[in-house]
Coordinates of C-alpha atoms in Angstrom, one line a residue:
X1007 CA 349.8 51.4 56.8
X1008 CA 350.7 47.9 58.6
X1009 CA 352.0 48.0 62.0
X1010 CA 354.1 45.2 63.0
X1011 CA 355.5 44.2 66.5
X1012 CA 358.9 42.5 66.3
X1013 CA 360.0 40.9 69.4
X1014 CA 362.3 38.3 70.7
X1015 CA 364.5 37.2 73.8
X1016 CA 367.8 38.6 74.2
X1017 CA 370.4 37.2 71.8
X1018 CA 367.5 35.8 69.7
X1019 CA 368.7 37.7 66.6
X1020 CA 366.0 40.4 66.6
X1021 CA 368.0 43.1 65.8
X1022 CA 369.3 41.2 62.6
X1023 CA 365.5 40.9 61.6
X1024 CA 364.8 44.7 62.2
X1025 CA 367.9 45.5 60.0
X1026 CA 366.7 43.1 57.1
X1027 CA 363.3 44.7 57.2
X1028 CA 364.3 48.1 57.4
X1029 CA 366.9 47.2 54.2
X1030 CA 363.4 46.2 52.3
X1031 CA 361.8 49.4 52.9
X1032 CA 360.1 49.2 56.3
X1033 CA 359.9 52.1 58.9
X1034 CA 361.6 50.5 62.0
X1035 CA 360.6 52.1 65.4
X1036 CA 363.5 50.8 67.7
X1037 CA 362.1 51.2 71.2
X1038 CA 365.8 50.5 72.6
X1039 CA 367.1 53.2 70.4
X1040 CA 364.6 55.6 71.5
X1041 CA 365.5 54.7 75.1
X1042 CA 369.0 55.5 74.4
X1043 CA 368.2 59.1 73.2
X1044 CA 365.9 59.6 76.3
X1045 CA 368.9 58.5 78.6
X1046 CA 371.6 60.3 76.8
X1047 CA 373.0 63.7 77.4
X1048 CA 370.4 66.1 77.6
X1049 CA 367.5 63.3 77.0
X1050 CA 364.1 63.8 78.0
X1051 CA 364.2 61.1 80.8
X1052 CA 367.5 62.1 82.7
X1053 CA 366.1 64.5 85.0
X1054 CA 363.4 62.3 86.4
X1055 CA 365.7 59.2 86.4
X1056 CA 368.1 61.2 88.6
X1057 CA 365.5 62.4 90.6
X1058 CA 364.3 58.9 91.2
X1059 CA 367.7 56.9 91.3
X1060 CA 370.3 59.6 92.4
X1061 CA 373.4 60.9 91.0
X1062 CA 375.1 57.7 91.0
X1063 CA 373.4 56.5 87.8
X1064 CA 374.7 59.5 86.0
X1065 CA 378.0 59.1 83.9
X1066 CA 380.7 61.9 83.5
X1067 CA 378.9 63.0 80.0
X1068 CA 375.6 63.9 81.8
X1069 CA 373.9 60.7 80.3
X1070 CA 372.5 57.9 82.3
X1071 CA 375.1 55.4 82.9
X1072 CA 373.0 52.4 81.8
X1073 CA 375.0 49.8 83.3
X1074 CA 374.9 51.3 86.7
X1075 CA 371.0 52.1 86.3
X1076 CA 370.6 48.3 85.4
X1077 CA 372.4 47.0 88.4
X1078 CA 370.0 49.3 90.5
X1079 CA 366.7 47.9 89.0
X1080 CA 367.6 44.6 87.7
X1081 CA 366.7 42.5 91.0
X1082 CA 364.3 45.2 92.3
X1083 CA 360.5 44.8 90.9
X1084 CA 359.6 48.3 92.5
X1085 CA 362.6 50.1 91.0
X1086 CA 362.0 48.6 87.7
X1087 CA 358.4 49.5 87.8
X1088 CA 359.4 53.2 88.7
X1089 CA 361.8 53.2 85.8
X1090 CA 359.4 52.1 83.4
X1091 CA 356.8 54.4 84.5
X1092 CA 359.3 57.2 83.5
X1093 CA 360.3 55.9 80.5
X1094 CA 357.5 54.1 78.7
X1095 CA 355.3 57.1 78.2
X1096 CA 358.0 59.1 76.7
X1097 CA 358.7 56.3 74.4
X1098 CA 355.2 56.0 73.2
X1099 CA 355.2 59.7 72.5
X1100 CA 358.1 59.6 70.3
X1101 CA 356.7 56.4 68.6
X1102 CA 353.6 58.2 67.8
X1103 CA 355.6 61.1 66.3
X1104 CA 357.6 58.6 64.0
X1105 CA 354.4 56.8 62.8
X1106 CA 352.5 60.1 62.2
X1107 CA 355.4 61.2 60.0
X1108 CA 355.6 58.1 58.0
X1109 CA 353.6 57.9 54.6
X1110 CA 350.4 56.2 54.5
X1111 CA 351.5 53.0 52.7
X1112 CA 354.2 52.4 55.2
X1113 CA 355.1 49.3 56.7
X1114 CA 355.8 50.2 60.5
X1115 CA 358.0 47.7 62.3
X1116 CA 357.9 48.3 66.1
X1117 CA 361.0 46.5 67.6
X1118 CA 360.0 46.3 71.3
X1119 CA 361.9 43.8 73.6
X1120 CA 359.3 43.5 76.2
X1121 CA 356.3 43.3 73.7
X1122 CA 355.2 39.8 75.3
X1123 CA 355.7 40.8 78.7
X1124 CA 353.8 44.0 78.5
X1125 CA 351.0 42.2 76.4
X1126 CA 351.2 44.7 73.9
X1127 CA 350.3 42.3 70.6
X1128 CA 346.9 43.5 70.5
X1129 CA 348.5 47.1 69.1
X1130 CA 349.7 45.4 66.0
X1131 CA 348.3 44.0 62.9
X1132 CA 351.0 41.1 63.2
X1133 CA 353.6 40.0 65.7
X1134 CA 356.8 38.3 64.8
X1135 CA 359.0 36.6 67.2
X1136 CA 362.7 35.7 66.7
X1137 CA 363.3 32.4 68.3
X1138 CA 366.5 30.6 69.3
X1139 CA 367.2 28.1 72.0
X1140 CA 368.3 29.3 75.3
X1141 CA 371.7 27.9 75.2
X1142 CA 372.6 29.3 71.6
X1143 CA 371.3 32.6 72.9
X1144 CA 373.4 32.4 76.0
X1145 CA 376.5 31.5 73.8
X1146 CA 376.0 34.5 71.6
X1147 CA 375.7 36.8 74.7
X1148 CA 378.7 35.5 76.0
X1149 CA 380.8 35.7 72.7
X1150 CA 379.3 38.9 71.2
X1151 CA 378.5 40.9 74.3
X1152 CA 381.1 40.0 76.8
X1153 CA 378.6 38.6 79.5
X1154 CA 379.2 35.6 81.6
X1155 CA 377.0 32.8 81.2
X1156 CA 375.5 33.0 84.4
X1157 CA 374.5 36.8 83.9
X1158 CA 373.1 36.0 80.4
X1159 CA 371.0 33.0 81.8
X1160 CA 369.9 35.3 84.6
X1161 CA 368.9 37.9 82.2
X1162 CA 366.9 35.6 80.0
X1163 CA 364.9 34.2 83.0
X1164 CA 363.6 37.5 83.6
X1165 CA 362.0 37.7 80.1
X1166 CA 359.0 35.7 78.7
X1167 CA 359.3 32.1 78.0
X1168 CA 359.0 30.4 74.7
X1169 CA 355.5 29.4 75.5
X1170 CA 354.1 32.8 76.1
X1171 CA 356.1 34.1 73.1
X1172 CA 354.7 31.4 70.7
X1173 CA 351.3 32.1 71.9
X1174 CA 351.8 35.8 70.9
X1175 CA 353.2 35.1 67.7
X1176 CA 351.6 35.4 64.3
X1177 CA 354.9 34.9 62.6
X1178 CA 357.7 32.7 64.2
X1179 CA 361.1 33.2 62.9
X1180 CA 363.5 30.2 63.8
X1181 CA 367.0 31.6 64.3
X1182 CA 368.7 28.3 65.5
X1183 CA 370.7 28.1 62.4
X1184 CA 372.5 30.3 60.2
X1185 CA 372.0 34.1 59.6
X1186 CA 371.5 33.2 55.9
X1187 CA 368.7 30.8 57.0
X1188 CA 366.9 33.5 59.1
X1189 CA 367.0 36.3 56.5
X1190 CA 365.6 33.7 53.9
X1191 CA 362.6 33.4 56.4
X1192 CA 362.4 37.3 56.5
X1193 CA 362.4 37.6 52.9
X1194 CA 359.5 34.9 52.4
X1195 CA 357.4 36.7 55.2
X1196 CA 358.0 40.0 53.7
X1197 CA 357.2 39.0 50.0
X1198 CA 354.3 36.5 50.7
X1199 CA 352.5 38.0 53.8
X1200 CA 353.5 41.4 54.6
X1201 CA 353.5 43.2 51.3
X1202 CA 350.2 41.6 50.2
X1203 CA 348.6 42.4 53.5
X1204 CA 349.8 46.1 53.2
X1205 CA 348.4 46.2 49.8
X1206 CA 345.1 44.6 50.7
X1207 CA 344.7 47.1 53.6
X1208 CA 345.2 50.2 51.4
X1209 CA 342.7 48.9 48.8
X1210 CA 340.2 47.8 51.8
X1211 CA 339.9 44.2 50.3
X1212 CA 340.0 40.8 51.6
X1213 CA 342.4 37.9 50.8
X1214 CA 340.4 35.3 48.7
X1215 CA 342.5 31.8 49.0
X1216 CA 342.4 29.6 45.8
X1217 CA 341.5 26.5 47.8
X1218 CA 339.6 28.0 50.8
X1219 CA 337.1 24.9 51.1
X1220 CA 340.1 22.3 51.2
X1221 CA 339.9 20.3 54.7
X1222 CA 343.2 20.2 56.7
X1223 CA 344.0 18.5 60.0
X1224 CA 343.4 20.0 63.2
X1225 CA 346.1 22.7 64.2
X1226 CA 347.0 22.9 67.8
X1227 CA 347.6 26.7 67.1
X1228 CA 344.0 27.5 66.0
X1229 CA 342.9 28.4 69.6
X1230 CA 346.0 30.7 70.1
X1231 CA 345.2 32.4 66.5
X1232 CA 341.7 32.8 67.7
X1233 CA 342.8 34.4 71.0
X1234 CA 345.0 36.8 69.3
X1235 CA 342.2 38.0 66.9
X1236 CA 339.6 38.3 69.7
X1237 CA 342.2 40.3 71.8
X1238 CA 342.9 42.8 68.8
X1239 CA 338.9 43.0 68.3
X1240 CA 338.2 43.5 71.6
X1241 CA 340.6 46.4 72.1
X1242 CA 339.6 48.2 68.8
X1243 CA 335.8 47.8 69.1
X1244 CA 335.7 48.3 73.0
X1245 CA 331.9 48.5 74.1
X1246 CA 330.6 48.4 70.6
X1247 CA 331.0 44.7 70.7
X1248 CA 330.4 43.1 74.2
X1249 CA 330.9 39.5 73.1
X1250 CA 333.4 37.6 71.1
X1251 CA 333.4 33.7 70.6
X1252 CA 335.8 31.3 68.6
X1253 CA 333.1 29.2 66.6
X1254 CA 333.2 26.9 63.5
X1255 CA 335.3 23.9 63.1
X1256 CA 338.3 25.3 64.2
X1257 CA 336.9 25.5 67.5
X1258 CA 336.5 22.0 67.8
X1259 CA 339.5 20.3 69.2
X1260 CA 340.7 17.4 67.1
X1261 CA 338.3 18.0 64.2
X1262 CA 339.5 18.5 60.7
X1263 CA 338.2 21.7 59.0
X1264 CA 339.0 24.7 56.7
X1265 CA 342.1 26.6 57.7
X1266 CA 339.9 29.6 58.6
X1267 CA 339.1 31.0 62.0
X1268 CA 335.6 32.0 62.6
X1269 CA 334.8 34.4 65.2
X1270 CA 331.3 35.4 66.4
X1271 CA 331.1 39.3 67.2
X1272 CA 328.2 39.8 69.4
X1273 CA 326.6 43.3 69.3
X1274 CA 323.6 44.6 71.2
X1275 CA 321.6 45.6 68.1
X1276 CA 322.9 44.7 64.5
X1277 CA 322.3 48.4 63.5
X1278 CA 325.3 49.2 65.5
X1279 CA 327.4 46.8 62.9
X1280 CA 326.3 49.0 60.2
X1281 CA 327.6 52.4 61.9
X1282 CA 330.5 53.7 59.6
X1283 CA 332.9 53.8 62.3
X1284 CA 332.1 50.4 63.3
X1285 CA 333.0 49.2 59.8
X1286 CA 336.2 51.6 59.3
X1287 CA 337.5 50.1 62.7
X1288 CA 337.5 46.6 61.3
X1289 CA 338.7 47.7 57.9
X1290 CA 341.5 49.4 59.5
X1291 CA 342.3 46.4 61.5
X1292 CA 342.3 44.1 58.3
X1293 CA 338.7 43.1 58.4
X1294 CA 336.8 44.6 55.6
X1295 CA 332.9 44.3 55.1
X1296 CA 331.7 41.5 52.5
X1297 CA 328.4 43.0 51.5
X1298 CA 327.1 39.5 49.8
X1299 CA 327.0 37.6 53.0
X1300 CA 324.1 39.0 55.1
X1301 CA 322.3 35.9 56.1
X1302 CA 322.5 32.5 57.8
X1303 CA 320.5 29.7 56.5
X1304 CA 317.1 29.4 58.5
X1305 CA 315.8 26.1 60.2
X1306 CA 312.5 24.9 59.5
X1307 CA 311.1 25.4 62.9
X1308 CA 312.5 29.3 62.7
X1309 CA 312.0 30.2 58.9
X1310 CA 311.8 34.1 59.5
X1311 CA 314.8 35.3 57.6
X1312 CA 314.9 38.4 59.9
X1313 CA 316.0 35.9 63.0
X1314 CA 319.3 35.0 60.9
X1315 CA 320.4 38.3 59.5
X1316 CA 324.1 39.1 60.4
X1317 CA 327.1 41.2 59.0
X1318 CA 330.1 39.5 57.5
X1319 CA 333.8 40.6 57.4
X1320 CA 336.7 38.9 56.0
X1321 CA 340.4 39.3 56.5
X1322 CA 343.2 41.2 54.4
X1323 CA 345.9 39.0 55.8
X1324 CA 347.0 36.3 53.2
X1325 CA 348.8 34.4 56.2
X1326 CA 345.6 33.8 58.0
X1327 CA 342.2 33.6 56.7
X1328 CA 339.4 35.0 59.3
X1329 CA 335.7 35.1 59.2
X1330 CA 334.1 37.5 61.3
X1331 CA 330.2 36.7 61.9
X1332 CA 328.5 39.9 63.4
X1333 CA 325.1 38.9 64.9
X1334 CA 323.0 40.5 67.4
X1335 CA 323.3 39.0 70.8
X1336 CA 320.4 36.4 71.5
X1337 CA 319.1 36.1 67.9
X1338 CA 318.8 32.7 66.3
X1339 CA 321.8 32.7 64.4
X1340 CA 323.8 33.7 67.4
X1341 CA 322.5 30.9 69.4
X1342 CA 323.1 28.4 66.7
X1343 CA 326.6 29.1 66.2
X1344 CA 327.2 28.6 69.8
X1345 CA 325.1 25.5 70.3
X1346 CA 326.4 23.9 67.0
X1347 CA 329.9 24.4 68.2
X1348 CA 329.4 22.8 71.6
X1349 CA 327.3 20.1 70.4
X1350 CA 330.3 19.2 68.0
X1351 CA 332.7 19.6 71.1
X1352 CA 330.6 17.2 73.1
X1353 CA 329.4 14.7 70.7
X1354 CA 332.5 13.0 68.9
X1355 CA 330.1 11.2 66.6
X1356 CA 328.4 14.3 65.6
X1357 CA 332.0 15.9 64.8
X1358 CA 332.9 12.8 62.6
X1359 CA 329.7 13.2 60.8
X1360 CA 330.3 16.7 60.2
X1361 CA 333.7 16.0 58.8
X1362 CA 332.3 13.3 56.2
X1363 CA 329.7 15.9 55.1
X1364 CA 332.2 18.6 54.5
X1365 CA 334.5 16.1 52.5
X1366 CA 331.6 14.8 50.3
X1367 CA 330.4 18.3 49.6
X1368 CA 333.7 19.7 48.9
X1369 CA 334.4 17.1 46.4
X1370 CA 331.2 18.0 44.6
X1371 CA 331.3 21.9 44.8
X1372 CA 333.3 24.0 42.3
X1373 CA 332.8 27.2 44.2
X1374 CA 332.8 28.5 47.9
X1375 CA 329.3 29.5 47.5
X1376 CA 328.3 26.3 46.3
X1377 CA 330.0 24.8 49.0
X1378 CA 328.0 26.9 51.4
X1379 CA 324.6 26.1 49.6
X1380 CA 325.2 22.3 49.8
X1381 CA 325.9 22.0 53.5
X1382 CA 322.6 23.7 54.3
X1383 CA 320.3 21.0 54.2
X1384 CA 322.4 18.9 56.6
X1385 CA 322.3 22.0 59.2
X1386 CA 318.7 21.9 59.0
X1387 CA 318.4 18.1 59.2
X1388 CA 320.6 17.8 62.4
X1389 CA 319.0 20.8 64.0
X1390 CA 316.3 18.6 66.0
X1391 CA 319.2 16.5 67.3
X1392 CA 321.3 19.5 68.4
X1393 CA 318.2 20.7 70.4
X1394 CA 317.7 17.3 71.9
X1395 CA 321.5 17.3 73.0
X1396 CA 321.0 20.8 74.3
X1397 CA 318.0 19.7 76.5
X1398 CA 319.8 16.6 77.8
X1399 CA 323.0 18.7 78.6
X1400 CA 321.1 21.6 80.2
X1401 CA 322.9 23.7 77.6
X1402 CA 322.4 27.5 77.9
X1403 CA 323.9 29.9 75.6

């Protein structure tokens, strides 16, 4: 199954998106709805909340008066933390129950208001963020919820800002226009990304783009994309992989490259990468093993192929091509990937030369494999220059 995190600031239109996804067949886990049940008459959190905040937060029906509770915790960080310590574990339990009851081919959408604030993005295959400008959100809150403008702005100020949300977003839904325009974006993402991603996950296959070798201009979002990928990998693999690095062309600021994020996954011993549990974790995360790629191209001064062995995983997500290069820490291939990246970062002329080489090879190649083979001689040719640069700069991997 695919687990998707859905979030957005208050008044952004997140609930509209959740409703649209539910209508398309998603199983929506609504954190706010779970909290309402927990705080309702006989709810699982009522007793603990009363014990902490007193009888004044209880309504006549025995439910927690959420307005009274909000006024108590809104400006008090300690009280807010205490409330979260009561409620969040119970929400997690109920969420686990809902997910466990869903069919294996389900698309699970976790509607979580504080996803960004609580750094929960690593828990999901994708994070969708619904965005609207602050003034538009305030207007909606005033008109639809009866808040004062000052109250609306105050509530927004206690949430993550746009930069933090954008850094967390795999999918950015712009809700500054009409509802129809928002729903059109949802439909496109559902059909072109979420459904194929789910199908690829179930089949354990990678997404293979038709024009994977096409060069594109540098994208300012590449570092953030790599950071999200590494965060998920680190959380899933734990001490099985102690090192992750963003490598390749997309790790070089300003340089053209293929729209594919290359991540080097460092393991202590390459045999660990062949552990079925290691492979399963990556496959479930959306990164199946690709068996045909097991060797980097040796250089003339280090011709022993055993120094260049790796494992390779692609990505199931059609919206984000990812290459995971699993290498043993300290090997020639591991060092080359880091040094090559840093050389390109430190020598603008080298970066320009590499772009020219890629463009020439791309124009002459009829397949991805031919593209890779055709670049290999250049990597070997520039190795002495890279080593000279490393000595001059005092580079250490």
